[in-house]
mmCIF file of C-alpha atoms in Angstrom:
data_model
loop_
_atom_site.group_PDB
_atom_site.id
_atom_site.type_symbol
_atom_site.label_atom_id
_atom_site.label_comp_id
_atom_site.label_asym_id
_atom_site.label_seq_id
_atom_site.Cartn_x
_atom_site.Cartn_y
_atom_site.Cartn_z
ATOM 1 C CA SER A 1 0.000 0.000 0.000
ATOM 2 C CA TYR A 2 1.060 3.581 -0.640
ATOM 3 C CA GLU A 3 2.861 5.393 2.148
ATOM 4 C CA LEU A 4 3.849 8.953 2.892
ATOM 5 C CA THR A 5 6.790 9.284 5.269
ATOM 6 C CA GLN A 6 7.293 12.207 7.645
ATOM 7 C CA PRO A 7 9.787 12.752 10.483
ATOM 8 C CA PRO A 8 8.108 12.214 13.871
ATOM 9 C CA SER A 9 9.231 15.534 15.277
ATOM 10 C CA VAL A 10 10.842 18.859 14.427
ATOM 11 C CA SER A 11 11.983 21.488 16.904
ATOM 12 C CA VAL A 12 12.497 25.146 16.114
ATOM 13 C CA SER A 13 13.248 28.307 18.068
ATOM 14 C CA PRO A 14 10.774 31.178 17.823
ATOM 15 C CA GLY A 15 11.491 33.304 14.767
ATOM 16 C CA GLN A 16 13.510 30.585 13.059
ATOM 17 C CA THR A 17 12.558 28.432 10.076
ATOM 18 C CA ALA A 18 11.038 24.978 10.396
ATOM 19 C CA ARG A 19 10.991 22.555 7.488
ATOM 20 C CA ILE A 20 8.842 19.440 7.501
ATOM 21 C CA THR A 21 9.339 16.838 4.814
ATOM 22 C CA CYS A 22 7.001 14.269 3.313
ATOM 23 C CA SER A 23 8.263 11.587 0.966
ATOM 24 C CA GLY A 24 6.218 9.381 -1.319
ATOM 25 C CA ASP A 25 6.760 7.603 -4.602
ATOM 26 C CA ALA A 26 3.730 9.194 -6.292
ATOM 27 C CA LEU A 27 4.585 12.780 -5.351
ATOM 28 C CA PRO A 28 6.338 13.525 -8.677
ATOM 29 C CA LYS A 29 2.906 13.161 -10.319
ATOM 30 C CA LYS A 30 0.478 13.906 -7.479
ATOM 31 C CA TYR A 31 -0.074 16.993 -5.386
ATOM 32 C CA ALA A 32 0.777 17.179 -1.705
ATOM 33 C CA TYR A 33 -1.452 18.844 0.860
ATOM 34 C CA TRP A 34 -0.644 19.897 4.417
ATOM 35 C CA TYR A 35 -2.878 20.006 7.472
ATOM 36 C CA GLN A 36 -2.149 21.626 10.817
ATOM 37 C CA GLN A 37 -3.717 20.020 13.872
ATOM 38 C CA LYS A 38 -3.458 21.665 17.259
ATOM 39 C CA SER A 39 -4.012 19.623 20.383
ATOM 40 C CA GLY A 40 -7.602 18.472 20.733
ATOM 41 C CA GLN A 41 -8.719 20.202 17.554
ATOM 42 C CA ALA A 42 -9.706 19.193 14.036
ATOM 43 C CA PRO A 43 -7.154 19.493 11.210
ATOM 44 C CA VAL A 44 -6.913 22.736 9.252
ATOM 45 C CA LEU A 45 -5.678 22.948 5.653
ATOM 46 C CA VAL A 46 -2.585 25.159 5.422
ATOM 47 C CA ILE A 47 -1.213 24.243 1.970
ATOM 48 C CA TYR A 48 -2.931 22.704 -1.040
ATOM 49 C CA GLU A 49 -1.694 21.582 -4.454
ATOM 50 C CA ASP A 50 1.937 21.631 -3.281
ATOM 51 C CA THR A 51 2.342 25.399 -2.960
ATOM 52 C CA LYS A 52 -1.005 27.193 -2.592
ATOM 53 C CA ARG A 53 -2.087 28.809 0.640
ATOM 54 C CA PRO A 54 -5.798 29.020 1.561
ATOM 55 C CA SER A 55 -7.178 32.384 2.528
ATOM 56 C CA GLY A 56 -6.571 33.180 6.167
ATOM 57 C CA ILE A 57 -3.375 31.150 6.442
ATOM 58 C CA PRO A 58 -0.368 33.325 7.382
ATOM 59 C CA GLU A 59 2.246 33.986 4.710
ATOM 60 C CA ARG A 60 4.923 32.353 6.868
ATOM 61 C CA PHE A 61 3.506 28.995 5.757
ATOM 62 C CA SER A 62 4.760 27.863 2.339
ATOM 63 C CA GLY A 63 4.990 24.617 0.431
ATOM 64 C CA SER A 64 7.243 23.150 -2.202
ATOM 65 C CA SER A 65 7.690 19.834 -3.946
ATOM 66 C CA SER A 66 10.545 18.265 -5.854
ATOM 67 C CA GLY A 67 10.727 14.686 -7.027
ATOM 68 C CA THR A 68 9.458 12.316 -4.356
ATOM 69 C CA MET A 69 9.566 14.880 -1.556
ATOM 70 C CA ALA A 70 7.212 17.664 -0.533
ATOM 71 C CA THR A 71 8.206 20.229 2.070
ATOM 72 C CA LEU A 72 6.212 22.501 4.353
ATOM 73 C CA THR A 73 8.196 25.515 5.517
ATOM 74 C CA ILE A 74 7.286 27.753 8.423
ATOM 75 C CA SER A 75 9.364 30.921 8.101
ATOM 76 C CA GLY A 76 9.667 32.807 11.360
ATOM 77 C CA ALA A 77 7.873 30.198 13.449
ATOM 78 C CA GLN A 78 5.598 31.477 16.179
ATOM 79 C CA VAL A 79 4.669 29.801 19.452
ATOM 80 C CA GLU A 80 1.129 29.395 18.111
ATOM 81 C CA ASP A 81 2.477 27.254 15.246
ATOM 82 C CA GLU A 82 3.206 24.442 17.683
ATOM 83 C CA ALA A 83 1.060 21.579 16.389
ATOM 84 C CA ASP A 84 1.048 18.296 14.507
ATOM 85 C CA TYR A 85 1.394 18.636 10.750
ATOM 86 C CA HIS A 86 0.069 15.969 8.417
ATOM 87 C CA CYS A 87 0.853 15.617 4.734
ATOM 88 C CA TYR A 88 -1.758 14.082 2.435
ATOM 89 C CA SER A 89 -1.818 12.875 -1.128
ATOM 90 C CA ILE A 90 -3.423 10.401 -3.488
ATOM 91 C CA ASP A 91 -1.628 7.599 -5.250
ATOM 92 C CA SER A 92 -2.037 6.520 -8.861
ATOM 93 C CA ASP A 93 -4.873 4.140 -7.888
ATOM 94 C CA GLY A 94 -6.852 6.890 -6.151
ATOM 95 C CA ASN A 95 -6.017 5.767 -2.616
ATOM 96 C CA GLN A 96 -6.122 8.698 -0.211
ATOM 97 C CA VAL A 97 -3.226 8.610 2.208
ATOM 98 C CA PHE A 98 -1.940 10.667 5.103
ATOM 99 C CA GLY A 99 1.587 10.703 6.404
ATOM 100 C CA GLY A 100 2.229 9.701 9.995
ATOM 101 C CA GLY A 101 2.337 13.294 11.154
ATOM 102 C CA THR A 102 5.139 15.526 12.462
ATOM 103 C CA LYS A 103 5.026 17.174 15.856
ATOM 104 C CA VAL A 104 6.455 20.683 15.624
ATOM 105 C CA THR A 105 7.732 22.135 18.874
ATOM 106 C CA VAL A 106 8.530 25.844 19.080
ATOM 107 C CA LEU A 107 10.805 26.640 21.997
ATOM 108 C CA GLU B 1 -20.498 29.313 7.619
ATOM 109 C CA VAL B 2 -19.798 25.648 6.926
ATOM 110 C CA GLN B 3 -20.458 23.428 9.929
ATOM 111 C CA LEU B 4 -20.066 19.692 10.356
ATOM 112 C CA VAL B 5 -21.214 18.214 13.661
ATOM 113 C CA GLU B 6 -20.598 14.561 14.439
ATOM 114 C CA SER B 7 -22.480 12.485 16.973
ATOM 115 C CA GLY B 8 -22.996 8.876 17.959
ATOM 116 C CA GLY B 9 -19.625 7.948 19.381
ATOM 117 C CA GLY B 10 -19.211 6.036 22.615
ATOM 118 C CA LEU B 11 -17.863 2.967 24.365
ATOM 119 C CA VAL B 12 -18.750 -0.411 22.894
ATOM 120 C CA GLN B 13 -17.501 -3.949 23.294
ATOM 121 C CA PRO B 14 -15.665 -5.821 20.532
ATOM 122 C CA GLY B 15 -18.093 -7.257 17.997
ATOM 123 C CA GLU B 16 -20.767 -4.659 18.674
ATOM 124 C CA SER B 17 -22.150 -2.001 16.327
ATOM 125 C CA LEU B 18 -22.360 1.772 16.335
ATOM 126 C CA ARG B 19 -23.809 4.366 13.961
ATOM 127 C CA LEU B 20 -22.162 7.726 13.585
ATOM 128 C CA SER B 21 -23.963 10.767 12.210
ATOM 129 C CA CYS B 22 -22.734 14.055 10.801
ATOM 130 C CA ALA B 23 -25.064 17.032 10.480
ATOM 131 C CA ALA B 24 -23.982 19.468 7.777
ATOM 132 C CA SER B 25 -24.953 23.100 7.349
ATOM 133 C CA GLY B 26 -23.789 26.255 5.625
ATOM 134 C CA PHE B 27 -23.366 24.743 2.157
ATOM 135 C CA THR B 28 -25.282 22.734 -0.440
ATOM 136 C CA PHE B 29 -24.694 19.281 1.033
ATOM 137 C CA SER B 30 -25.948 17.422 -2.039
ATOM 138 C CA SER B 31 -23.234 19.006 -4.201
ATOM 139 C CA TYR B 32 -20.222 17.488 -2.496
ATOM 140 C CA TRP B 33 -18.508 14.170 -1.986
ATOM 141 C CA MET B 34 -18.215 13.510 1.739
ATOM 142 C CA SER B 35 -15.872 11.392 3.794
ATOM 143 C CA TRP B 36 -15.063 9.903 7.178
ATOM 144 C CA VAL B 37 -11.492 10.158 8.471
ATOM 145 C CA ARG B 38 -10.332 8.685 11.762
ATOM 146 C CA GLN B 39 -7.444 9.180 14.159
ATOM 147 C CA ALA B 40 -6.441 6.544 16.683
ATOM 148 C CA PRO B 41 -5.147 7.881 20.008
ATOM 149 C CA GLY B 42 -1.691 9.372 19.542
ATOM 150 C CA LYS B 43 -1.610 8.340 15.884
ATOM 151 C CA GLY B 44 -1.931 9.955 12.470
ATOM 152 C CA LEU B 45 -4.990 10.503 10.329
ATOM 153 C CA GLU B 46 -6.507 7.669 8.312
ATOM 154 C CA TRP B 47 -9.070 8.040 5.529
ATOM 155 C CA VAL B 48 -11.922 5.563 6.153
ATOM 156 C CA ALA B 49 -14.625 5.958 3.517
ATOM 157 C CA ASN B 50 -16.209 8.391 1.092
ATOM 158 C CA ILE B 51 -19.472 8.763 -0.791
ATOM 159 C CA LYS B 52 -20.525 10.521 -3.970
ATOM 160 C CA GLN B 53 -23.035 13.352 -4.008
ATOM 161 C CA ASP B 54 -26.000 11.108 -4.862
ATOM 162 C CA GLY B 55 -24.779 8.099 -2.885
ATOM 163 C CA SER B 56 -24.199 6.034 -6.019
ATOM 164 C CA LYS B 57 -20.484 5.473 -5.366
ATOM 165 C CA LYS B 58 -18.803 4.519 -2.141
ATOM 166 C CA ASN B 59 -15.191 3.703 -1.345
ATOM 167 C CA TYR B 60 -13.601 2.192 1.755
ATOM 168 C CA VAL B 61 -10.152 1.604 3.191
ATOM 169 C CA ASP B 62 -9.378 -2.119 3.095
ATOM 170 C CA SER B 63 -9.413 -2.523 6.879
ATOM 171 C CA VAL B 64 -13.128 -1.654 7.150
ATOM 172 C CA LYS B 65 -14.499 -3.215 3.954
ATOM 173 C CA GLY B 66 -17.425 -5.508 4.734
ATOM 174 C CA ARG B 67 -17.827 -4.076 8.248
ATOM 175 C CA PHE B 68 -18.523 -0.359 7.753
ATOM 176 C CA THR B 69 -21.139 1.265 5.525
ATOM 177 C CA ILE B 70 -21.189 4.923 4.601
ATOM 178 C CA SER B 71 -24.468 6.538 3.599
ATOM 179 C CA ARG B 72 -26.093 9.943 3.310
ATOM 180 C CA ASP B 73 -29.512 11.588 3.369
ATOM 181 C CA ASN B 74 -29.397 14.727 1.263
ATOM 182 C CA ALA B 75 -32.889 15.744 2.388
ATOM 183 C CA LYS B 76 -31.606 15.842 5.974
ATOM 184 C CA ASN B 77 -28.129 17.189 5.117
ATOM 185 C CA SER B 78 -26.673 14.248 6.982
ATOM 186 C CA LEU B 79 -23.837 11.768 6.566
ATOM 187 C CA TYR B 80 -23.691 8.432 8.365
ATOM 188 C CA LEU B 81 -21.242 5.654 9.144
ATOM 189 C CA GLN B 82 -22.656 2.312 10.223
ATOM 190 C CA MET B 83 -19.912 0.362 11.969
ATOM 191 C CA ASN B 84 -20.429 -3.345 12.599
ATOM 192 C CA SER B 85 -18.182 -6.030 14.085
ATOM 193 C CA LEU B 86 -16.106 -3.388 15.809
ATOM 194 C CA ARG B 87 -12.561 -4.215 16.853
ATOM 195 C CA ALA B 88 -10.179 -2.676 19.358
ATOM 196 C CA GLU B 89 -8.174 -1.232 16.467
ATOM 197 C CA ASP B 90 -11.223 0.793 15.372
ATOM 198 C CA THR B 91 -10.829 2.913 18.506
ATOM 199 C CA ALA B 92 -10.361 6.464 17.256
ATOM 200 C CA VAL B 93 -11.798 9.917 16.887
ATOM 201 C CA TYR B 94 -13.942 9.862 13.761
ATOM 202 C CA TYR B 95 -14.142 13.055 11.726
ATOM 203 C CA CYS B 96 -16.694 13.960 9.110
ATOM 204 C CA ALA B 97 -14.980 15.875 6.297
ATOM 205 C CA ARG B 98 -16.056 17.683 3.149
ATOM 206 C CA TYR B 99 -14.019 17.603 -0.021
ATOM 207 C CA SER B 100 -13.159 20.647 -2.044
ATOM 208 C CA SER B 101 -13.689 20.550 -5.802
ATOM 209 C CA GLY B 102 -10.624 18.304 -5.767
ATOM 210 C CA TRP B 103 -9.747 15.222 -3.759
ATOM 211 C CA TYR B 104 -8.740 16.958 -0.571
ATOM 212 C CA PHE B 105 -10.584 18.037 2.544
ATOM 213 C CA THR B 106 -11.409 21.669 3.174
ATOM 214 C CA TYR B 107 -13.796 21.350 6.111
ATOM 215 C CA TRP B 108 -13.777 19.041 9.117
ATOM 216 C CA GLY B 109 -16.065 18.447 12.042
ATOM 217 C CA GLN B 110 -14.781 18.373 15.605
ATOM 218 C CA GLY B 111 -14.912 14.586 15.715
ATOM 219 C CA THR B 112 -16.622 11.943 17.824
ATOM 220 C CA LEU B 113 -14.717 9.392 19.911
ATOM 221 C CA VAL B 114 -15.349 5.694 19.417
ATOM 222 C CA THR B 115 -13.826 3.366 22.002
ATOM 223 C CA VAL B 116 -13.942 -0.375 21.479
ATOM 224 C CA SER B 117 -13.004 -2.209 24.644
ATOM 225 C CA SER B 118 -14.187 -5.039 26.837
#
């Protein structure tokens, strides 16, 4: 079955840049999406179609994709960005898959 | 404002059944594919099932095929998940989610907790 692989955790100091990676064999041909999930809350879409930012999402959130890896970048991380981040994509058979999630700690 | 409100979760024993509901408002429910996504305690998100606008197509993750049934009532703006033969590994928060025009989720409910334990 298709898998998306993320690092379990990333730590960043306030104001610094955090990069979260997501690797998957279908990513060269399929878009990646990123969801932010704060403790006890539902996920929120922060990046769609690799690089697009929904309205209301701060500009410090950006996405990129190259080959089999997609990356979510938080430029100038804030304390309120502390959350779990999940990548999501669809494989060539239409299976909808999430990565295992990355816990971002800002301290 | 789009709202998705799940209900029906609870504690059940292995082998028992449960029916989840999701009440939708703030958009034309009958125009969108809908889905259930779950999250086991301390784990990542897992897509469970989805259903076409008119209910004519349904898809399931392999682990629930033959046990779970997704359905909808467009007249009541409601989505359902009938869960039979529940197992301990089905323990999770179950989210109702709406797709965008593409195959990704733009709106989520707050989730309902299902615990399967003896």
